[in-house]
Amino acid sequence: MFDVTRYATAAQSIIDAGRFLYDRGWSPATSSNYSARIDAEHVAITVSGRHKGQLSAGDIMVVDLNGRPVQSKCKSSAETLLHTVLYQIFPDVGVVLHTHSVKATVLSRLAAASSTLNFEGYELQKAFAGVETHEGILSVPVFDNTQDIPALAEQSKAWFLAHPEQPGYLIRGHGLYTWGKTMADCLRHVEAFEFLFECELETMRARP
Amino acid sequence: MFDVTRYATAAQSIIDAGRFLYDRGWSPATSSNYSARIDAEHVAITVSGRHKGQLSAGDIMVVDLNGRPVQSKCKSSAETLLHTVLYQIFPDVGVVLHTHSVKATVLSRLAAASSTLNFEGYELQKAFAGVETHEGILSVPVFDNTQDIPALAEQSKAWFLAHPEQPGYLIRGHGLYTWGKTMADCLRHVEAFEFLFECELETMRARP
Amino acid sequence: MFDVTRYATAAQSIIDAGRFLYDRGWSPATSSNYSARIDAEHVAITVSGRHKGQLSAGDIMVVDLNGRPVQSKCKSSAETLLHTVLYQIFPDVGVVLHTHSVKATVLSRLAAASSTLNFEGYELQKAFAGVETHEGILSVPVFDNTQDIPALAEQSKAWFLAHPEQPGYLIRGHGLYTWGKTMADCLRHVEAFEFLFECELETMRARP
Amino acid sequence: MFDVTRYATAAQSIIDAGRFLYDRGWSPATSSNYSARIDAEHVAITVSGRHKGQLSAGDIMVVDLNGRPVQSKCKSSAETLLHTVLYQIFPDVGVVLHTHSVKATVLSRLAAASSTLNFEGYELQKAFAGVETHEGILSVPVFDNTQDIPALAEQSKAWFLAHPEQPGYLIRGHGLYTWGKTMADCLRHVEAFEFLFECELETMRARP
């Protein structure tokens, strides 16, 4: 049983985030899914296949940390486990956002198989929680896209247990996963990632 | 004779779609035309040459499935037959949108004559109705631009009778045609196509 | 003496156009100037150096067809003669817009000295008044930038007297001039030119 | 002691500027900092780490020309000295804006170490205060990014005492600093710089 007010607050933060992310072009054509923690055992998450710029209360459901619906007959995103695994391993994580921009898609397809993209020397790296200097390295693994979501959930779990300081990953041809303590933190991470992806692509174009 | 309320509802959906598509830059300079089915014999369609971001009731007329005006002295788009042929061959189609973006124009001009663009491995392919995986191939034929619209209507009819599972085509230097059961489906298809076109162009630029 | 209501209507159309053009990024940093004909001898035109997205009544003055202020102590744009020469040679012209986009600037700098850019096979060429097919050639001369505005006015006058069917020109590193019977026509021309400029630049990038 | 009304006016101008700059994508993910002079000894400046598109009164504090907080327990930006040094050396400067766009970041990373970017032949150079022709050269130094802000403050001071007619500089991988007499002047400079940065990057892409 979860607190209804905490659910409603989480749902509203997802609705507002959807409007922002859709307007930026980062969640087109009913792609993407978003979640926010209600408590130690429950997560609010978008129902599968909804328009992310037009979310309303009926588009947000509750799942437990194993991804099973709670008090709902709706079907959550096919990728629900990719969200819940992060809430399992990081008790501090309050929000997970999966977005689907052109830049993330293109960059992830250009990357070599099972590679890691490294970002270095960008002042904006400081936008990630806990980063105090642009002199470190931000590492973003690129996982292969697969219809086998439980396998991908295990792969991401293993990688981030080994690299808990890193704030996100890409799925090839698919998009970005990132998280944070609060919705504001997580949206800042999405913005920072999109900025860095665009910088990388602009640099590739300008330097042939 | 058509039901007036069904006409008015179809017209309003076209007006709203025009505002969205114009704001995205996909229907500039009075280009593009849109239609929505009223019933088995009638289609609401934009009057020729109107500003697509400023449509109002007087800019939407009715034609039959042969493209002839019904209860109207207005002139429908020169490309009306490209719309009506789709309503003829696909009884499920409720909306046809023809848009005119920079990306569609450039990509269609870069394509070889009478070629087909294939998209593969993009998660966003799932945005098209009936597609459950990114592992299939989305095929988009590029027809040559011509002033002979009846000939182009026949060409598109033949191609899509042979490939009824494919959701759209390009006309070289001209733009995109796509369709769907509802306006929401068809707008989702436009968004997904524009996403894929932009991905392809970004990839060409980054990988010389 | 000019009719005050015609002046006020012309001024309002310029104010509205400025908001649109600035929002598109085509008139940044107080660049650009706009005019609209009041009658056979008078033109409303933007005062020099104003923010084009924040124009109000006090930012629009009146000049005669030789560019001299009428009933005003304001200073009109340094390029006023480039506007008035078009009203002189084309009695049908009701509006002249000079915009200043990144695309126009870059394309004009990439062009060879005193060259003409030709656009062919674009469906959007039909957006220009009087063009019925995409099979013609749209020719856009690129004049060298100069501080000698009377000389440039004469150069543009000579070129367009010889090519009255062409709808605009570029000044190198500077921007676009285009015109039309009405503000709606002229804004459609700006949109169509910007579309074509972007197509050309996108094509250059994608085809190395 | 500073005049409270002058502080409040300066703060409001910063709040409004933040909304504009964030909407353009030039201050993403809590990056950037802005300041406005209150009097000969005091400057209003953004508090460290705030969302620049959602600034309100509590996000603007006061510092003296040595960067020390005045009547405040807030922490100003880590880069406060880069602002105050400009108010010290240029008594006419009323506003300093530091922005953080993709274009500025990419261009500054592509530039050679300790180089100066030169812009020439752009009509938009006239957008900078005191520039009457596009025939001069706009020189923009690119300083290396460093966590040693006092050293960078000294470096920028020395460079601009030697080149007082130049309106801004870049920090590598970091962003733009520019200034002006008024907020309108300074925003015009930001717009003009962003225009020129985009032109340069577009040109690099199109001319391989």
JSON list of C-alpha atoms in Angstrom, two decimals, chain A residues 1-7 38-39 42 62 70-71:
[
{"chain": "A", "resi": 1, "resn": "MET", "atom": "CA", "xyz": [0.00, 0.00, 0.00]},
{"chain": "A", "resi": 2, "resn": "PHE", "atom": "CA", "xyz": [1.35, 3.39, -0.96]},
{"chain": "A", "resi": 3, "resn": "ASP", "atom": "CA", "xyz": [0.51, 6.90, 0.16]},
{"chain": "A", "resi": 4, "resn": "VAL", "atom": "CA", "xyz": [-1.93, 8.41, -2.32]},
{"chain": "A", "resi": 5, "resn": "THR", "atom": "CA", "xyz": [-0.65, 11.96, -1.99]},
{"chain": "A", "resi": 6, "resn": "ARG", "atom": "CA", "xyz": [2.90, 10.84, -2.69]},
{"chain": "A", "resi": 7, "resn": "TYR", "atom": "CA", "xyz": [1.62, 8.99, -5.77]},
{"chain": "A", "resi": 38, "resn": "ILE", "atom": "CA", "xyz": [6.71, 6.86, -4.38]},
{"chain": "A", "resi": 39, "resn": "ASP", "atom": "CA", "xyz": [8.39, 4.95, -1.53]},
{"chain": "A", "resi": 42, "resn": "HIS", "atom": "CA", "xyz": [6.51, 1.62, -5.24]},
{"chain": "A", "resi": 62, "resn": "VAL", "atom": "CA", "xyz": [2.01, 2.31, -10.10]},
{"chain": "A", "resi": 70, "resn": "VAL", "atom": "CA", "xyz": [-0.13, -2.30, -8.25]},
{"chain": "A", "resi": 71, "resn": "GLN", "atom": "CA", "xyz": [-3.86, -1.45, -7.98]}
]
